[in-house]
Short mmCIF file of C-alpha atoms in Angstrom, two decimals:
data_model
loop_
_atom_site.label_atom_id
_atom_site.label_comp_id
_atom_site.label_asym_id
_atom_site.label_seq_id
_atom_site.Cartn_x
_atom_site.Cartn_y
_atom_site.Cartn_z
CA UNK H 11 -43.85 0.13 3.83
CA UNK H 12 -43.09 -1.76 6.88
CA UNK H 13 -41.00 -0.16 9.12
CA UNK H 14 -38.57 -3.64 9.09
CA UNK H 15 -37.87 -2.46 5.89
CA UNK H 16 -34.03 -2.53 5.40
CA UNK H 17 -34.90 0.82 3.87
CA UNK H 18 -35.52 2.29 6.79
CA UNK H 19 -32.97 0.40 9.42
CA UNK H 20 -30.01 0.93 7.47
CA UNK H 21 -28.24 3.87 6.12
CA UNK H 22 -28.50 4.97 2.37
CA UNK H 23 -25.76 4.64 0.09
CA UNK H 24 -25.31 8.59 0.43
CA UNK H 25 -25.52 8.42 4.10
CA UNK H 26 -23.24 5.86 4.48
CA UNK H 27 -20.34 7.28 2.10
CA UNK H 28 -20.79 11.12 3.99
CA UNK H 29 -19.90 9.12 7.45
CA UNK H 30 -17.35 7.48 6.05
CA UNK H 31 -15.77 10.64 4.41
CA UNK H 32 -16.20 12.44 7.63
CA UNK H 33 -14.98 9.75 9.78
CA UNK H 34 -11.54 10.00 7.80
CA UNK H 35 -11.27 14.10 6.67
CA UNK H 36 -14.10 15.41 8.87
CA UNK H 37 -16.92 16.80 8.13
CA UNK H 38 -17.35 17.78 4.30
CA UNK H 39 -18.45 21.64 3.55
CA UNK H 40 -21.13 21.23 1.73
CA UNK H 41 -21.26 25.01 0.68
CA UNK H 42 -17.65 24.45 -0.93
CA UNK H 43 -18.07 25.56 -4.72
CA UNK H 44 -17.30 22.54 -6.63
CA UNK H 45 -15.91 22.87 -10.45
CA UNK H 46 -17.65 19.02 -10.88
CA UNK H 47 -20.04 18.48 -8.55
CA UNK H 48 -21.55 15.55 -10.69
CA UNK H 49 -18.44 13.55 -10.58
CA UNK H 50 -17.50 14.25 -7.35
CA UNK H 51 -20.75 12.90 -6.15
CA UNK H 52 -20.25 10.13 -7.82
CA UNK H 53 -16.39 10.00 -6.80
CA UNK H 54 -17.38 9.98 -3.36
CA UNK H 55 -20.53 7.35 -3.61
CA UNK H 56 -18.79 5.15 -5.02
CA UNK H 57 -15.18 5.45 -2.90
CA UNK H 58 -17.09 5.94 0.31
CA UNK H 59 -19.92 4.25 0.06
CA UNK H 60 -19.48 1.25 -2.45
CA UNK H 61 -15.64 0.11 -1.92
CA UNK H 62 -15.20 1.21 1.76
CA UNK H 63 -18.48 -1.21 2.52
CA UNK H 64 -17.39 -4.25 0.72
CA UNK H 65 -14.65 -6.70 2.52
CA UNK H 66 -12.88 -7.41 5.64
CA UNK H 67 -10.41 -4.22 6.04
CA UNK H 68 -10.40 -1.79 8.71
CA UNK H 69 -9.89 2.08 8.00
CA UNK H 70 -6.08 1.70 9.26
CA UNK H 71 -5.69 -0.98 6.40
CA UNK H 72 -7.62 0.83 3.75
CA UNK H 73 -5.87 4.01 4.27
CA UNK H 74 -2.20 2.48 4.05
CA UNK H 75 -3.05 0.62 1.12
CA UNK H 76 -4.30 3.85 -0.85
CA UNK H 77 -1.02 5.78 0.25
CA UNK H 78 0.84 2.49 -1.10
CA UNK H 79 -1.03 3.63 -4.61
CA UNK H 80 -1.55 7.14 -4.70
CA UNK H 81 2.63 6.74 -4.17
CA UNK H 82 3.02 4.47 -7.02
CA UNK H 83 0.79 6.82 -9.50
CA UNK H 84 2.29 9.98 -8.04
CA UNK H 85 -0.67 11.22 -7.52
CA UNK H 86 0.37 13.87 -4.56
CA UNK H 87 -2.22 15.98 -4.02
CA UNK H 88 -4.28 12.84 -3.35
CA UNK H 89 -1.33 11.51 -0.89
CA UNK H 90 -1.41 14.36 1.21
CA UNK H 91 -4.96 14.20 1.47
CA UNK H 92 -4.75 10.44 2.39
CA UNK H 93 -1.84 11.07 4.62
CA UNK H 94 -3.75 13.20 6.83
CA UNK H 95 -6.95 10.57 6.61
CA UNK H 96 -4.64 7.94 7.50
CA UNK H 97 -3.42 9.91 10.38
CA UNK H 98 -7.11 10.70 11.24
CA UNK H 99 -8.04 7.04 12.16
CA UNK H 100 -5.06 6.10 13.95
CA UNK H 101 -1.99 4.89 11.25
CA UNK H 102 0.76 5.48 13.27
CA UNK H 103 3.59 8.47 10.89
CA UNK H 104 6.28 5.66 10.99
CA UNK H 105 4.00 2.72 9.36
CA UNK H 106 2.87 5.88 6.59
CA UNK H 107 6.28 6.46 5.96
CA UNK H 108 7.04 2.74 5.64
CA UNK H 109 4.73 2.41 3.34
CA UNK H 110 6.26 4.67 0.74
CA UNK H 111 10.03 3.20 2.78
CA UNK H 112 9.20 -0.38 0.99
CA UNK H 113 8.49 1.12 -2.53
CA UNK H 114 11.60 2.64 -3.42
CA UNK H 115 12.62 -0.87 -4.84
CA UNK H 116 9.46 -1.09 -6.61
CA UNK H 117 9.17 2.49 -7.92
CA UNK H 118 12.67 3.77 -7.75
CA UNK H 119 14.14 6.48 -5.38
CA UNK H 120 12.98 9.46 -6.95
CA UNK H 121 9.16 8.62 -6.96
CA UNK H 122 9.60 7.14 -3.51
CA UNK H 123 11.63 10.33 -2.73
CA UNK H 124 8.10 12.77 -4.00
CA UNK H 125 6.01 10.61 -2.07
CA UNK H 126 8.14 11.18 1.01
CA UNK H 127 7.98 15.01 0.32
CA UNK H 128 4.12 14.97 0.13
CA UNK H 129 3.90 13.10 3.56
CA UNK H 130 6.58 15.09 5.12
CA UNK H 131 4.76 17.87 4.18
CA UNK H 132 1.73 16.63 5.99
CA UNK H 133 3.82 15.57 8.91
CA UNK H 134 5.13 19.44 9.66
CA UNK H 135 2.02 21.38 8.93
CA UNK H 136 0.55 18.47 11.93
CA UNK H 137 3.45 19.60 14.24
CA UNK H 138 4.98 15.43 13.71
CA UNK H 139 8.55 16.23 14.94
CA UNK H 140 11.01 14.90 11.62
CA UNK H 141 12.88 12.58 11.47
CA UNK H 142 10.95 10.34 12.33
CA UNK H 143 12.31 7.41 14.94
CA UNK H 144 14.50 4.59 13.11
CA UNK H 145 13.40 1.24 12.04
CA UNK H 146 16.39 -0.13 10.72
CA UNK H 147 18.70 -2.46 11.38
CA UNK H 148 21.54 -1.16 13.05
CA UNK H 149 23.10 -2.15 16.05
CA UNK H 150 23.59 -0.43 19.71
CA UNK H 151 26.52 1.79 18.56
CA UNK H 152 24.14 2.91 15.25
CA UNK H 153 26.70 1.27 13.20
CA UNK H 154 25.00 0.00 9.84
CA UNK H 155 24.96 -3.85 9.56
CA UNK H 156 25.93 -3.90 5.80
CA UNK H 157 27.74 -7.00 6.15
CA UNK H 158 24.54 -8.67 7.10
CA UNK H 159 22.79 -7.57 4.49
CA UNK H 160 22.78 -11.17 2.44
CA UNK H 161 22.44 -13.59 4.93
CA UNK H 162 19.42 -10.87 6.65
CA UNK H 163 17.51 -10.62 3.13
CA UNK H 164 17.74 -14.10 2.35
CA UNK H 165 16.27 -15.14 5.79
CA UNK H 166 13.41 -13.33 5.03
CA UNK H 167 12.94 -13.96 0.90
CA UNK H 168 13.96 -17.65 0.56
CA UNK H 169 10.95 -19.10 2.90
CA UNK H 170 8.41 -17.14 0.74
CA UNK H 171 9.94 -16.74 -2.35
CA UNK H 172 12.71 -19.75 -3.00
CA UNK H 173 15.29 -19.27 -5.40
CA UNK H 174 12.93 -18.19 -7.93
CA UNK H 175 14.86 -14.92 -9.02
CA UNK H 176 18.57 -16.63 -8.37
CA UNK H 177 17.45 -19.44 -10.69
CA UNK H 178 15.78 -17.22 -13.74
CA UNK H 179 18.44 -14.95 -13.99
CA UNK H 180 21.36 -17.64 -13.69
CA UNK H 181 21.79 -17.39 -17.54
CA UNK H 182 22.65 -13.76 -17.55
CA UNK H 183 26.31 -12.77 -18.19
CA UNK H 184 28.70 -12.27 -15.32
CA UNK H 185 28.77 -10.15 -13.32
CA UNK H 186 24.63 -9.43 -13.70
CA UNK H 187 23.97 -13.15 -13.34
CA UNK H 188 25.07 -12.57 -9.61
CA UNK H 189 24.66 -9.27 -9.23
CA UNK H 190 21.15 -8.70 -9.74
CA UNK H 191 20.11 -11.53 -7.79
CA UNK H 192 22.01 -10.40 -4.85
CA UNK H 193 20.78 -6.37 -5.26
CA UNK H 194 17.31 -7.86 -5.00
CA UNK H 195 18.11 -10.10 -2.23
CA UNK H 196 20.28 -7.14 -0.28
CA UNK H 197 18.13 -4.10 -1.01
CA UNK H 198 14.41 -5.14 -0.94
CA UNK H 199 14.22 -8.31 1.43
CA UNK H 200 17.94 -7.01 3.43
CA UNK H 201 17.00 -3.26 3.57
CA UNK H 202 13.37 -3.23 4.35
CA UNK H 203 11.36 -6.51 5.18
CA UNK H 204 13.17 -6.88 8.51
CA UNK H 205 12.28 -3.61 9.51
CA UNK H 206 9.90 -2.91 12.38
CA UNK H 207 7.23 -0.84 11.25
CA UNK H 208 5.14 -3.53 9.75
CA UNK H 209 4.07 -7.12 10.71
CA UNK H 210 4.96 -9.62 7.66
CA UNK H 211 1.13 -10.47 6.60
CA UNK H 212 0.97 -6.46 6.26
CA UNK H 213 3.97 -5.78 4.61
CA UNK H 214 2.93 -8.29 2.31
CA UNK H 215 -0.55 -6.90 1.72
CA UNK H 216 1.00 -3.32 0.81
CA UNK H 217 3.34 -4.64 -1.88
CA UNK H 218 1.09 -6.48 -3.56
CA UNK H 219 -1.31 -3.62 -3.83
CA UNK H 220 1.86 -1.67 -5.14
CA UNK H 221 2.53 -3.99 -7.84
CA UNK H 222 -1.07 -4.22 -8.94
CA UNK H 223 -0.80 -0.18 -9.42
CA UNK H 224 2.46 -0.51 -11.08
CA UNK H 225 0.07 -3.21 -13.52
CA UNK H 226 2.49 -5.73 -13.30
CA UNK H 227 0.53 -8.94 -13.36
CA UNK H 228 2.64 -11.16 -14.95
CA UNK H 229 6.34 -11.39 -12.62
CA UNK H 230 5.09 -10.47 -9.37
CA UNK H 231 1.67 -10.95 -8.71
CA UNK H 232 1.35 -14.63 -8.65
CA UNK H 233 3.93 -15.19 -6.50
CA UNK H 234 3.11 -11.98 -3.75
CA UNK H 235 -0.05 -13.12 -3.99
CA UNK H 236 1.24 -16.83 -2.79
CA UNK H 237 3.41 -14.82 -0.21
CA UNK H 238 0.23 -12.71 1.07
CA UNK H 239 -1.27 -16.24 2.28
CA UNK H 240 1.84 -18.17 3.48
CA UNK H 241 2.20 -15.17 5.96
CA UNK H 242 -0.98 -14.81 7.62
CA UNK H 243 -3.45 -13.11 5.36
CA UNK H 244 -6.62 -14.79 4.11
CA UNK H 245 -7.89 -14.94 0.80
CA UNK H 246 -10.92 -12.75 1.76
CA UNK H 247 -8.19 -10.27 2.55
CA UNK H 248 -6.47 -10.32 -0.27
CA UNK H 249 -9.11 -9.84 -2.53
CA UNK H 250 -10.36 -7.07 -0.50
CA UNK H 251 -7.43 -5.08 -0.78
CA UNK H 252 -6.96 -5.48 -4.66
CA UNK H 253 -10.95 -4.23 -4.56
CA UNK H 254 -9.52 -1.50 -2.57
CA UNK H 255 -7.35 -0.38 -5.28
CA UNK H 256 -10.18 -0.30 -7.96
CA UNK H 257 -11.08 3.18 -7.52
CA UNK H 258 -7.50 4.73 -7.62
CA UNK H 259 -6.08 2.47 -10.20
CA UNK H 260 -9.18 1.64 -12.71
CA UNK H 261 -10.64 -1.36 -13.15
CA UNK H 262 -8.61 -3.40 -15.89
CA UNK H 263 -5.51 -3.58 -13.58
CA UNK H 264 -7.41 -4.54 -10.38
CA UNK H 265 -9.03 -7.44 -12.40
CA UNK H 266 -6.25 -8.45 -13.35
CA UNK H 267 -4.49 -8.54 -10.15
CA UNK H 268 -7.76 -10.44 -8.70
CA UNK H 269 -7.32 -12.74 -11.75
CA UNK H 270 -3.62 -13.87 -10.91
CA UNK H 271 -4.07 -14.33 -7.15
CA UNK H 272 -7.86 -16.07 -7.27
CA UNK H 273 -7.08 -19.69 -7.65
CA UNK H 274 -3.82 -19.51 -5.24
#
């Protein structure tokens, strides 16, 4: 063959997922007795090698979008794997607790509140000093702004989202047909988009990877996926990250997802 041969200038499939794995849990013990060593090949060919080498994202990117899903599924020994990979290639703890943070409206507070253990967890056995440094929005006297909850959500959801939700649910009885507009408005957009941790193109990116694990295609995906680009992300980006998802959340859902953000 001639040595030009991409063969020979460029790593193997196997080569390339072992760097990768090492490069975010260090290097793999290849002694270790494995129960399924044929799937676990196969697991980490495909993870490492196939998905990690196709699209635009960094490892900082990668690795908060998989704690954004392993969260979601409740998958935690997987989270505190990934918590300590994400820590490995530089994720800052206060942008790996956001993550989980930003899916308690998605998910609910208990699931959010098992995710948090998991990284904790991680956080204590690494010597991370808890709690963590605030993001919120208080002010200098650490007095919560509640009153500004509203008018601080809706600054941040109308200019991506309209009155979409407001407008759909108008027809509900009172007090719902109110109410429920205004939790959403308060609590996800009030609560947690203005918070530091995350730029808006990445906060973005993270929730709709959430609600592509969550398989809602339908109410949310569509209209995140609108969001994703009006803040900052590309399409190339987008797509990448619902690709990143494949392995964790199976490949119906992710084509899905790909399906109801393609032509945006």
């Amino acid at each position: 063959m001639d040595a030009a041969d991409p063969r020979h200038s460029s790593p193997s499939r196997r080569e390339q997922a072992e760097a990768t794995y090492e490069r975010l849990f260090g290097a793999r013990d290849r002694t270790a007795h494995e129960d399924d060593p044929e799937l676990m090949e196969i697991l980490r060919g495909f993870i490492f090698g196939d998905v990690f080498g196709t699209g635009v994202l960094d490892d900082r990117t990668r690795e908060l979008i998989t704690v954004t899903v392993l969260a979601c599924l409740q998958t935690l020994p997987q989270l505190s794997a990934h918590t300590t990979a994400a820590l490995r290639v530089g994720v800052p703890p206060v942008q790996i607790r956001e993550a989980v943070y930003q899916l308690a409206p998605v998910i609910g507070f208990p699931r959010a509140l098992n995710a948090l253990a998991a990284i904790n967890a991680v956080f204590r056995d690494r010597g991370i000093p808890l709690p963590l440094p605030g993001e919120g929005a208080d002010d200098d006297a650490g007095r919560s702004r509640d009153a500004d909850r509203y008018q601080r959500g809706l600054a941040e959801q109308e200019p991506l989202y309209g009155t979409e939700i407001r407008d759909d649910l108008a027809d509900l009885p009172a007090p719902f047909n109110e109410a429920l507009p205004r939790f959403l408005t308060e609590f996800y957009f009030g609560d947690f988009y203005p918070r530091g941790a995350f730029t808006p193109a990445l906060r973005e990116l993270l929730a709709l990877c959430a609600f592509a694990a969550i398989g809602d295609t339908a109410a949310q995906l569509g209209p995140h996926g609108r969001a994703c680009l009006q803040v900052g992300n590309s399409k190339t980006e987008v797509i990448a990250a619902l690709v990143h998802c494949f392995p964790y959340v199976g490949f119906p859902r992710v084509v899905a997802a790909v399906r109801a953000v393609r032509d945006l």
